[in-house]
Coordinates of C-alpha atoms in Angstrom, one line a residue:
X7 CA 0.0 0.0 0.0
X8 CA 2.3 2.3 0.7
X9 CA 5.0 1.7 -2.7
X10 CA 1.2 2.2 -4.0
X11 CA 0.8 5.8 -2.4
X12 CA 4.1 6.7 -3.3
X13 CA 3.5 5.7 -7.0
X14 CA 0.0 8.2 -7.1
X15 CA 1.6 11.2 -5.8
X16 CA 5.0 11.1 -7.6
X17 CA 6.1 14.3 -9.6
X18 CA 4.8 14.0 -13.0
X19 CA 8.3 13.3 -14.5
X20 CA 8.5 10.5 -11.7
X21 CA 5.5 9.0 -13.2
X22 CA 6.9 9.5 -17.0
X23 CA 10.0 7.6 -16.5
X24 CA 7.7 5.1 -14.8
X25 CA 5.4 4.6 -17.8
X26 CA 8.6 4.4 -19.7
X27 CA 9.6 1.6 -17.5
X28 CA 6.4 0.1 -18.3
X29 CA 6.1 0.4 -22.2
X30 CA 9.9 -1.0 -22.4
X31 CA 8.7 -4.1 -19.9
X32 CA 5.8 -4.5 -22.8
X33 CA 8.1 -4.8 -25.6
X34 CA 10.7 -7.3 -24.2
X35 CA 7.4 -9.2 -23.0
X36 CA 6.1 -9.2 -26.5
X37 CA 9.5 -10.3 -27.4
X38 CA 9.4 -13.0 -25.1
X39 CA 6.1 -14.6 -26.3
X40 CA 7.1 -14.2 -29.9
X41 CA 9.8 -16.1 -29.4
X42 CA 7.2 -18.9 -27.1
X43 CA 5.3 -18.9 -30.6
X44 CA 8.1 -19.5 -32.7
X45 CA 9.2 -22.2 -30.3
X46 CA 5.4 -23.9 -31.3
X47 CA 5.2 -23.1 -34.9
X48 CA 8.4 -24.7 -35.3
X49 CA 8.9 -28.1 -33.1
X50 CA 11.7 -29.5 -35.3
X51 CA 14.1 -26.7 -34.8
X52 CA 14.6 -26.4 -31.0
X53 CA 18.2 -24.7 -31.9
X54 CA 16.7 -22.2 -33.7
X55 CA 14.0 -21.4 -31.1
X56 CA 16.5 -21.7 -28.4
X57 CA 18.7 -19.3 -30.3
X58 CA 15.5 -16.6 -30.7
X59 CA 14.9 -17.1 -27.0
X60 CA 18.6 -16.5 -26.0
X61 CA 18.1 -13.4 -28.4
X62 CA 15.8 -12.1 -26.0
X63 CA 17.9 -11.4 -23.3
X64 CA 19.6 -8.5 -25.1
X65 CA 16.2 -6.3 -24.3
X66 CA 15.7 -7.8 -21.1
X67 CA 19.0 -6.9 -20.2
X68 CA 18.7 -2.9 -20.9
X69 CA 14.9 -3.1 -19.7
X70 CA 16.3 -3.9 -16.3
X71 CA 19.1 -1.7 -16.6
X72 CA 16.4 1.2 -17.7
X73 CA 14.4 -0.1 -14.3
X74 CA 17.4 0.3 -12.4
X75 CA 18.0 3.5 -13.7
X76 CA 15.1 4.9 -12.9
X77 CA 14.6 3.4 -9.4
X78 CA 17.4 5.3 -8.8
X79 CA 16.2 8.7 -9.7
X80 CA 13.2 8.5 -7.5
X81 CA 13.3 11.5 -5.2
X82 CA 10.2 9.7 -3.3
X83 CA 12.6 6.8 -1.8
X84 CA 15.6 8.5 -1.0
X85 CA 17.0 8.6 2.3
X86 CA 15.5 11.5 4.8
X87 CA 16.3 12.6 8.2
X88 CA 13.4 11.3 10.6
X89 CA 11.8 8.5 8.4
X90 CA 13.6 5.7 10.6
X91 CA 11.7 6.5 13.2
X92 CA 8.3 5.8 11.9
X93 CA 9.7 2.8 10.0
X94 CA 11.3 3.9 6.8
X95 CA 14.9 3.0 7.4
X96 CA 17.0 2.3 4.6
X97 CA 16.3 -0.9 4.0
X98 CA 12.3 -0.3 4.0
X99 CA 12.8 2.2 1.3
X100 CA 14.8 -0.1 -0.8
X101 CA 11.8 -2.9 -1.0
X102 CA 9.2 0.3 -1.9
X103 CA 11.6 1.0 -4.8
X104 CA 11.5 -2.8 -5.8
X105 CA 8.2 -3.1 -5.4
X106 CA 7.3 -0.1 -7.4
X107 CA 10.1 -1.4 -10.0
X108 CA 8.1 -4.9 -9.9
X109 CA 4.7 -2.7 -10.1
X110 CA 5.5 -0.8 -13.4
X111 CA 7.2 -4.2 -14.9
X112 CA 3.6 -6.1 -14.3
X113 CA 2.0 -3.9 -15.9
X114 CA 3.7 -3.7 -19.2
X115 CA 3.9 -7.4 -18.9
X116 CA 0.2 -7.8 -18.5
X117 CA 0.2 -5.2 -21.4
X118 CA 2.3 -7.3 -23.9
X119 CA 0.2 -10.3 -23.1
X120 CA -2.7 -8.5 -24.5
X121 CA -1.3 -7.5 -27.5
X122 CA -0.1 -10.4 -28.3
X123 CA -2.8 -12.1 -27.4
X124 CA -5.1 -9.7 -29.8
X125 CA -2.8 -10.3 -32.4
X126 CA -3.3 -13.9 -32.6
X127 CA -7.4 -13.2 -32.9
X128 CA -8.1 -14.3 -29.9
X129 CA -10.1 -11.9 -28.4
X130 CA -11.6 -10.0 -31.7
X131 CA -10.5 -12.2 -34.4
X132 CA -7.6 -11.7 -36.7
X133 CA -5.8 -8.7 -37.4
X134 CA -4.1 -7.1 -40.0
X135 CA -5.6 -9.8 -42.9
X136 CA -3.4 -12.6 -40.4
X137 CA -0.4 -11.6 -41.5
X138 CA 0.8 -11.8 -38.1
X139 CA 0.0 -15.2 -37.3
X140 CA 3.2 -16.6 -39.0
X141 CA 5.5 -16.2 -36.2
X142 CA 2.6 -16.2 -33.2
X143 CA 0.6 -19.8 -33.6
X144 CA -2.7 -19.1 -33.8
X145 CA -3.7 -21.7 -34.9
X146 CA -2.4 -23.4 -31.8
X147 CA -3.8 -23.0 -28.6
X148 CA -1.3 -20.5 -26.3
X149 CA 0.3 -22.5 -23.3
X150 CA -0.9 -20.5 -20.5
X151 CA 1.6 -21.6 -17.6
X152 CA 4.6 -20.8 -20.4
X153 CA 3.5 -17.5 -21.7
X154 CA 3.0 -16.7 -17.8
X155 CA 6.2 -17.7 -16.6
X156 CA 8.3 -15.8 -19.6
X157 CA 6.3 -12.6 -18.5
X158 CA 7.3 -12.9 -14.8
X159 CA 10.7 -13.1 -15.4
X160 CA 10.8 -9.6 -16.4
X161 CA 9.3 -8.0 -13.1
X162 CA 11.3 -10.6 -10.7
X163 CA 14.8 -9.7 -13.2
X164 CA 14.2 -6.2 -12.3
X165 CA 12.8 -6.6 -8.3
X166 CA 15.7 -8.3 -7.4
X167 CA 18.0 -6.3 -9.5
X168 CA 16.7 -2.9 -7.9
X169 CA 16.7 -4.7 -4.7
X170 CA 20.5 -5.4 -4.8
X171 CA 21.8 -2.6 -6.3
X172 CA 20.2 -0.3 -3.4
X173 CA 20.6 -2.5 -1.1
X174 CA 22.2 0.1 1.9
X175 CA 26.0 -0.5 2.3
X176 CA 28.4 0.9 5.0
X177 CA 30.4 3.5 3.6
X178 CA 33.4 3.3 5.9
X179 CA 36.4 2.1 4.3
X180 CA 37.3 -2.1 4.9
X181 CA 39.4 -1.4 7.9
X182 CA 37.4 0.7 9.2
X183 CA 34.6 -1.7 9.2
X184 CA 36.8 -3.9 10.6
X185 CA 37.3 -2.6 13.5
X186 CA 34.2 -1.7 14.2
X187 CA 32.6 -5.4 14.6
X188 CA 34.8 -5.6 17.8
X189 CA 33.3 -4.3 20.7
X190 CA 35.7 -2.6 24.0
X191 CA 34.4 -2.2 27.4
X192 CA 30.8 -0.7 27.8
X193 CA 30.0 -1.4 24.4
X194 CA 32.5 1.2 23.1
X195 CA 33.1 0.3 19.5
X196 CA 36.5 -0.6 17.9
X197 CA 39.9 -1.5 19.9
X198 CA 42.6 0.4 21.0
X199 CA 46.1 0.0 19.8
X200 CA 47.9 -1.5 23.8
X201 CA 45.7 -3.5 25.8
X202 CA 44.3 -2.2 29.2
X203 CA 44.1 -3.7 31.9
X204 CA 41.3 -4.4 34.3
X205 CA 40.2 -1.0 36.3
X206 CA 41.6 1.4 33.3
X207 CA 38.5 3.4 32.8
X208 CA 38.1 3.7 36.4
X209 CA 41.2 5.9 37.1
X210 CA 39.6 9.0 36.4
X211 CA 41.8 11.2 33.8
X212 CA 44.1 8.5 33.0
X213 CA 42.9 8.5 29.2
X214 CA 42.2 12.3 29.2
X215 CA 45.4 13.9 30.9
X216 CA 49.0 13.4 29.0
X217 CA 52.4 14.7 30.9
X218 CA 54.6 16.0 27.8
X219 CA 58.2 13.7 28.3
X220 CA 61.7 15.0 28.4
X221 CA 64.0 15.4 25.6
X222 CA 66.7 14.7 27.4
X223 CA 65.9 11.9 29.4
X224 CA 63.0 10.4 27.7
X225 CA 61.0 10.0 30.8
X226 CA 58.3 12.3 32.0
X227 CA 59.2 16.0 32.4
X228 CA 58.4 18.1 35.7
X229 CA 55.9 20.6 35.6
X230 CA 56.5 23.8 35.8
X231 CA 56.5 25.1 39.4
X232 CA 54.5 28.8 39.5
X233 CA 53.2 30.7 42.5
X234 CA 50.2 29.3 44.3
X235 CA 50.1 25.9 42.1
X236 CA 49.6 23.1 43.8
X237 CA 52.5 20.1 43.2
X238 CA 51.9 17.4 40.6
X239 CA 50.3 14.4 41.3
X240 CA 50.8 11.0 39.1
X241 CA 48.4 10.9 36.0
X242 CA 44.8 9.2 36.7
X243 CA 44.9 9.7 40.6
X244 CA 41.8 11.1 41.9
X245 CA 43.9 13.9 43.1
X246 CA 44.9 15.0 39.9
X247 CA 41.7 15.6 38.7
X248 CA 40.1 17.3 42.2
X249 CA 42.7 19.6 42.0
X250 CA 42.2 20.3 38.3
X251 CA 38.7 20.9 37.7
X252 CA 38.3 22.6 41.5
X253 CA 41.0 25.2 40.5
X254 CA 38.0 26.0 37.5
X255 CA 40.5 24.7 34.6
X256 CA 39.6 22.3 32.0
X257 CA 41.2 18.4 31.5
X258 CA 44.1 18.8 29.4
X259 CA 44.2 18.6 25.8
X260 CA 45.2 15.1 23.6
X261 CA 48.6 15.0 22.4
X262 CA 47.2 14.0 19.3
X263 CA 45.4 17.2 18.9
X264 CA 46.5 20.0 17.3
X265 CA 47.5 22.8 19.1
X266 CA 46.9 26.7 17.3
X267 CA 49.8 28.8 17.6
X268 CA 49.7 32.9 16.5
X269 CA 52.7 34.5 15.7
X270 CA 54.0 37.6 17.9
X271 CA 52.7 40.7 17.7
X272 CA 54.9 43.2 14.7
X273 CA 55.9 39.9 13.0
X274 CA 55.5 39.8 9.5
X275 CA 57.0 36.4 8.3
X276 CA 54.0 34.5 8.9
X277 CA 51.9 36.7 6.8
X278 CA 54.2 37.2 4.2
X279 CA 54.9 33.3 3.4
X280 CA 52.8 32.3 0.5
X281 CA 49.6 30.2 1.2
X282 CA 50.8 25.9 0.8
X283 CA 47.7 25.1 -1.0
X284 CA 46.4 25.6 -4.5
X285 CA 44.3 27.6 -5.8
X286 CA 41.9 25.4 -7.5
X287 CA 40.6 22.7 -5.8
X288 CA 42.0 19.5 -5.8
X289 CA 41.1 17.0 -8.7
X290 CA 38.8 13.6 -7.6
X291 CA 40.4 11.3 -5.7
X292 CA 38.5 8.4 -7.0
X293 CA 39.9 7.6 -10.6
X294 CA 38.1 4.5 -12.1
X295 CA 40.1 1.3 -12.6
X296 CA 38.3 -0.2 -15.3
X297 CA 39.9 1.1 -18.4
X298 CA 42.7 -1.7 -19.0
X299 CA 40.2 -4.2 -18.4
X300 CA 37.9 -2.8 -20.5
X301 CA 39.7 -2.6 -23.7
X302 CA 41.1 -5.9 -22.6
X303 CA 37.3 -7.4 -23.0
X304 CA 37.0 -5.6 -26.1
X305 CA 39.9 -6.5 -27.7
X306 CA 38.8 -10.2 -26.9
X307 CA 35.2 -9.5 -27.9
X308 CA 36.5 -8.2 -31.3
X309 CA 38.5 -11.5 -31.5
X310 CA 35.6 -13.9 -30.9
X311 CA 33.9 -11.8 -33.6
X312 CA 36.7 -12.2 -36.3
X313 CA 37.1 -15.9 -35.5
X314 CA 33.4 -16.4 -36.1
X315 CA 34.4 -15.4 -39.9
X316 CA 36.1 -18.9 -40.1
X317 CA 34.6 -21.4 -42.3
X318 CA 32.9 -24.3 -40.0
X319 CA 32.4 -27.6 -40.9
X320 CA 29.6 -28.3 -39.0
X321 CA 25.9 -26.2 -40.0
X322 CA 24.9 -23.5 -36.8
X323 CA 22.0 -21.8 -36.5
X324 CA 21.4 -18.3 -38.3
X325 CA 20.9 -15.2 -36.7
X326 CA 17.2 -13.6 -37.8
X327 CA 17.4 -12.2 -41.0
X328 CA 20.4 -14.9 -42.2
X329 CA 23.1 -12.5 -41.0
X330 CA 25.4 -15.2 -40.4
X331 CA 26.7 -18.3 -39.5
X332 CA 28.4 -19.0 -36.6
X333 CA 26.0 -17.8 -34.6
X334 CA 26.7 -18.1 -30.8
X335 CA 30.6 -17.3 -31.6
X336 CA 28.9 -13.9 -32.7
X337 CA 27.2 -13.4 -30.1
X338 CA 29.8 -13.9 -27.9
X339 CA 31.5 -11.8 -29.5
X340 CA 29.1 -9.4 -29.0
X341 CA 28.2 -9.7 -25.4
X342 CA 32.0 -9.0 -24.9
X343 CA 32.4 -6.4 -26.9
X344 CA 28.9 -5.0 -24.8
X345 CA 30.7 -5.3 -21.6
X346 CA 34.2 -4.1 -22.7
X347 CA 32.4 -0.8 -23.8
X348 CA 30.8 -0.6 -20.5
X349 CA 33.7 -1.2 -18.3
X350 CA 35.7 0.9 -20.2
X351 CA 33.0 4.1 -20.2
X352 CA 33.7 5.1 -16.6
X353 CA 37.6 5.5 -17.8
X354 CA 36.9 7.3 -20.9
X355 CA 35.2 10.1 -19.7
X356 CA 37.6 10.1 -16.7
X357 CA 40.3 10.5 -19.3
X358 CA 38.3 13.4 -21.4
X359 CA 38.0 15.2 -18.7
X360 CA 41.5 15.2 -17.9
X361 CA 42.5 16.4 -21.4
X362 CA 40.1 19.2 -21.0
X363 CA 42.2 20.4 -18.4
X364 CA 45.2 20.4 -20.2
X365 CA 47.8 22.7 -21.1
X366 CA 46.4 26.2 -19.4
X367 CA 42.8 25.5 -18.9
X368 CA 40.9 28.5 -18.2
X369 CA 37.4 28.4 -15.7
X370 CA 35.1 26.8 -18.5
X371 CA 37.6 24.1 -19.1
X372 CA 38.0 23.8 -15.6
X373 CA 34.8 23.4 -15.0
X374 CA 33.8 21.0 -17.2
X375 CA 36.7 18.8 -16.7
X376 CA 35.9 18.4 -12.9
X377 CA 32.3 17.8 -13.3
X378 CA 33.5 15.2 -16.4
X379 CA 35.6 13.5 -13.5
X380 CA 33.3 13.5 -10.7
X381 CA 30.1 11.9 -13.1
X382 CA 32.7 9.8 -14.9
X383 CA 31.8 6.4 -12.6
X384 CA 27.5 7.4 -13.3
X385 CA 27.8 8.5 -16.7
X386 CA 30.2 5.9 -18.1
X387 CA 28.9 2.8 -18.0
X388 CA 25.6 4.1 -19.9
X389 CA 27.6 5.4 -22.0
X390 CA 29.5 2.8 -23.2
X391 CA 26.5 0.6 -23.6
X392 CA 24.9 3.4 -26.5
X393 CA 28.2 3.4 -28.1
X394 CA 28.1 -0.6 -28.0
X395 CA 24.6 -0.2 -29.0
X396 CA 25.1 2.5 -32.0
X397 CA 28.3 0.0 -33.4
X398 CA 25.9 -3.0 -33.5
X399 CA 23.1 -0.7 -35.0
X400 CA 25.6 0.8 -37.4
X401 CA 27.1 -2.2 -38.5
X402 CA 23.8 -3.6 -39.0
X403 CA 22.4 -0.7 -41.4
X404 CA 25.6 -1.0 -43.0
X405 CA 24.6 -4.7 -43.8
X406 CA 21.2 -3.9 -45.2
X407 CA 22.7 -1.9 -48.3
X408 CA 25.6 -3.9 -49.2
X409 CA 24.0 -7.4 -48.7
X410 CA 21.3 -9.7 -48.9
X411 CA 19.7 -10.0 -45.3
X412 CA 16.1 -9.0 -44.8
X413 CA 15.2 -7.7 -41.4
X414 CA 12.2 -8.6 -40.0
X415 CA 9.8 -7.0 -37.9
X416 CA 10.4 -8.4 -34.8
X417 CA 14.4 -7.9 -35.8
X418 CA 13.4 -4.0 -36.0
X419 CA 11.3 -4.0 -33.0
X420 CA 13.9 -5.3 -30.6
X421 CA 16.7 -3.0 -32.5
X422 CA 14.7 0.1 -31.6
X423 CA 13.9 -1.2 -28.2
X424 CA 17.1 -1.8 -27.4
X425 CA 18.5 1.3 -28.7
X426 CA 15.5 3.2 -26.9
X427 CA 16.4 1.9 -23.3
X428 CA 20.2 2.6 -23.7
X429 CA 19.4 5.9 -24.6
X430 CA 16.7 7.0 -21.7
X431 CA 19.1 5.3 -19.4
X432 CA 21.4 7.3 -20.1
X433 CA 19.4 10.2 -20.3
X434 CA 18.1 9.5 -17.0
X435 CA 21.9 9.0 -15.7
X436 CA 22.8 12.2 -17.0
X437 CA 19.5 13.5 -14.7
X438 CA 20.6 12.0 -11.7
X439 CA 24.1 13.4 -11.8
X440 CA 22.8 16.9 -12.9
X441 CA 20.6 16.5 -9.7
X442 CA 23.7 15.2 -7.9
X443 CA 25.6 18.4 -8.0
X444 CA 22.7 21.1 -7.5
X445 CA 24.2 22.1 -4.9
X446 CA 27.4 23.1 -6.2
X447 CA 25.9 24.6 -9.1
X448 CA 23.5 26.6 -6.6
X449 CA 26.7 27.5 -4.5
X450 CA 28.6 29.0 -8.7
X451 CA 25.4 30.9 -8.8
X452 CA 25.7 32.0 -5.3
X453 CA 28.8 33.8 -5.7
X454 CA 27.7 35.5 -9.4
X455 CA 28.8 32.9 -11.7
X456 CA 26.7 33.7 -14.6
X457 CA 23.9 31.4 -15.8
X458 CA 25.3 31.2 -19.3
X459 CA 28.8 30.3 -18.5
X460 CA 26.8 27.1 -16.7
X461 CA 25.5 26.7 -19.8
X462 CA 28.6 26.8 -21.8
X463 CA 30.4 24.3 -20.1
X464 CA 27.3 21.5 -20.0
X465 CA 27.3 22.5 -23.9
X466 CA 31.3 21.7 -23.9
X467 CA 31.1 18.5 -21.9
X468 CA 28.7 17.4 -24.8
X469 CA 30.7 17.9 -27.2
X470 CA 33.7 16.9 -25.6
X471 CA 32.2 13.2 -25.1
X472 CA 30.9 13.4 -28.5
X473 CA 34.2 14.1 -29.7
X474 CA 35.9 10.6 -28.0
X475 CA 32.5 8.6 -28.4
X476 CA 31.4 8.9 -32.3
X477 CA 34.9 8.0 -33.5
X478 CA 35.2 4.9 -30.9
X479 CA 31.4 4.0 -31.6
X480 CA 32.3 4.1 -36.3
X481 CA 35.8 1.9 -35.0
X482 CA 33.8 -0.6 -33.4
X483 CA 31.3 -0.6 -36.0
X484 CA 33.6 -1.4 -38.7
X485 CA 36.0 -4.3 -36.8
X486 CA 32.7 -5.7 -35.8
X487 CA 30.7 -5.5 -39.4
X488 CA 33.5 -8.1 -40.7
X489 CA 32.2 -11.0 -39.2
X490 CA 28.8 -10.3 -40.3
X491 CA 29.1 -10.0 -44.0
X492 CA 29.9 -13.5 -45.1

């Protein structure tokens, strides 16, 4: 009930990208049952049904990764202050953004499973003179329990992958976690560096008072003896601290803290050494790792590909539309060539940024090279896929006019399905981040940067990706194309 109030009174653009969710679940649904009426039209070719279901996974695949996108986006389940205490913690929030995931995924599946189901005439009789009916039976009866369990997997595929991918996470470094499932004395948290012994904490100013040692001897140094103070006593005696704290002073600072000191009155020295630190502020800290690997899986995807132009001996299925044989090595190829783009992205922009900033970069350069380096891990990886996405779509229309194949219309459904969810994802990637750093952009606008220069550099971060990306994207295209044209 309540992922269902949340869902009515979401901002309209909340609700858009949910409908979007929705009409992309449809599709791969529709996909999905095509593929269940191939499987029946066609009982002597299991391979090539099998192949046209394992086909379907590329649109489930960016349907979930669309869902995932867009759970994340959803201002109505993000973490507030005060929610834990009426019982939205963390955790609660992250089953409403399944559910709601789950909810819009249902109902697209429930949608495809009309269509198709008015497609095949059963509910108003044949459409479209029955030219449909080739690839969806209908003149076989439709397996309910089949066509039901293919729909579900597209609302439990996105549940559970929403589910894990908010999932809340501690975000203290490893050792720091470490150290933290040991409990000390009174449940304190963590341990201390020398062991204590029993009756410690009960000496009181033993842990809060340190005597400064002795150069010169290593050992403790004397006090200082002045005019009406009373004579040392041994550090954690009750003595100490009576004679402390009754004298109206204060327990005496940690050595480890740091102690302010101001230079003398008249001297200039201080004032006249030049400020240690930059002037602009340091670059991100976190640089993503990914980029050797990346082009390490691409390379290999590209590999698979060009070894799939190799003459078998043995007949494999066809890709739809008699692209080629050799089929899984393609697809291999191109799974791999899919992920190499995607672990790669994060690096890429990481590295356009960088070269924005190169040489003398004035404040729009600047600018747009920090905010290229701080969106590079969000931005990257959705970026990569449409630049996977636009080779395979590229190499494909390149196909059409030079060969033979003919592309059907489920071929050019899931093309522009696929292409469709890369694209809003990383539209909706490229929303997140822009609502990421409102504040800072607030804080420019603060201090009278002017809206245009904002502007300016979003306009130059587009073009600067565009720049790397639409070469990489025609590269790709063309090493991958080769394969395909036997």
């Amino acid at each position: 009930m309540l992922a269902l109030r949340l869902t009515r009174g979401a901002h309209p653009a909340v609700q858009l990208r949910r409908l979007l969710v929705a009409v992309a679940a449809a599709g791969t649904g529709f996909l999905l049952l095509c593929a269940l009426g191939y499987a029946m039209s066609h009982p002597g070719n299991p391979s090539g049904s099998a192949l046209r279901l394992a086909l379907c996974l590329t649109p489930l695949a960016a349907t979930v990764h669309f869902a995932v996108a867009v759970a994340r986006t959803d201002p109505g389940t993000k973490p507030r202050g005060g929610l834990s205490a009426i019982g939205l913690g963390p955790f609660r929030l992250m089953a409403v953004s399944a559910t709601t995931t789950a909810l819009s995924c249902t109902l697209g599946s429930l949608l495809a499973l009309l269509v198709f189901v008015d497609l095949r005439g059963d509910l108003t009789g044949t459409p479209f003179d029955g030219a449909a009916s080739v690839f969806l039976a209908a003149d076989q009866p439709l397996p309910v329990p089949a066509a039901l369990t293919l729909l579900a997997l597209i609302p439990a595929t996105a549940s559970v992958t929403v589910a894990l991918v908010l999932l809340p996470r501690d975000a203290r470094p490893a050792a720091a976690r470490a150290v933290a499932r040991h409990y000390g004395r009174f449940g304190a948290y963590g341990r201390t560096v020398a062991r204590e012994t029993f009756g410690t904490y009960g000496r009181f100013g033993a842990r809060s008072r340190t005597r400064p040692t002795d150069s010169r001897t290593g050992g403790a140094a004397p006090e200082p003896k002045t005019g009406g103070t009373p004579p040392p006593q041994p550090a954690g005696s009750r003595a100490a601290w009576a004679a402390q704290v009754g004298a109206g002073g204060t327990p005496h600072a940690r050595a480890s803290e740091p102690t302010p000191t101001t230079p003398p009155l008249g001297d200039d020295s201080a004032a006249a050494q030049p400020n240690p630190s930059p002037d602009h502020s340091p670059a991100p800290s976190t640089v993503p790792a990914g980029l050797p690997w990346g082009v390490a899986v691409l390379t290999a995807g590209l590999a698979v590909q060009a070894y799939a132009t190799r003459a078998s001996a043995t007949p494999a299925p066809r890709l739809p539309g008699g692209l080629a044989t050799g089929a899984p090595a393609v697809l291999l190829g191109w799974v791999l060539t899919t992920l190499g783009l995607a672990v790669a992205g994060p690096g890429l922009v990481y590295l356009c940024g960088r070269l924005l900033q190169a040489g003398r970069p004035g404040a729009l350069r600047l600018l747009s090279g920090r905010v290229l380096m701080e969106e590079a891990t969000r931005i990257g990886r959705p970026l990569g896929i449409v630049c996977a996405v636009g080779s395979g779509t590229y190499a494909m229309a390149a196909l059409y006019e030079t060969s033979t194949p003919v592309f059907g219309p489920l071929t050019t459904f899931g093309t522009l399905l696929v292409s469709g969810c890369t694209v809003a994802t990383l539209l909706t990637a490229a929303v997140e981040a822009k609502h990421a750093r409102a504040d800072t952009t607030a804080a420019l606008l603060r201090l009278g940067a002017p809206a245009a220069m904002l502007r300016s550099a979003a306009a130059l971060r587009v073009g600067a990706l565009l720049a790397l990306f639409v070469p990489l994207t025609l590269i790709v295209a063309e090493l991958a194309a080769l394969p395909l044209a036997r």
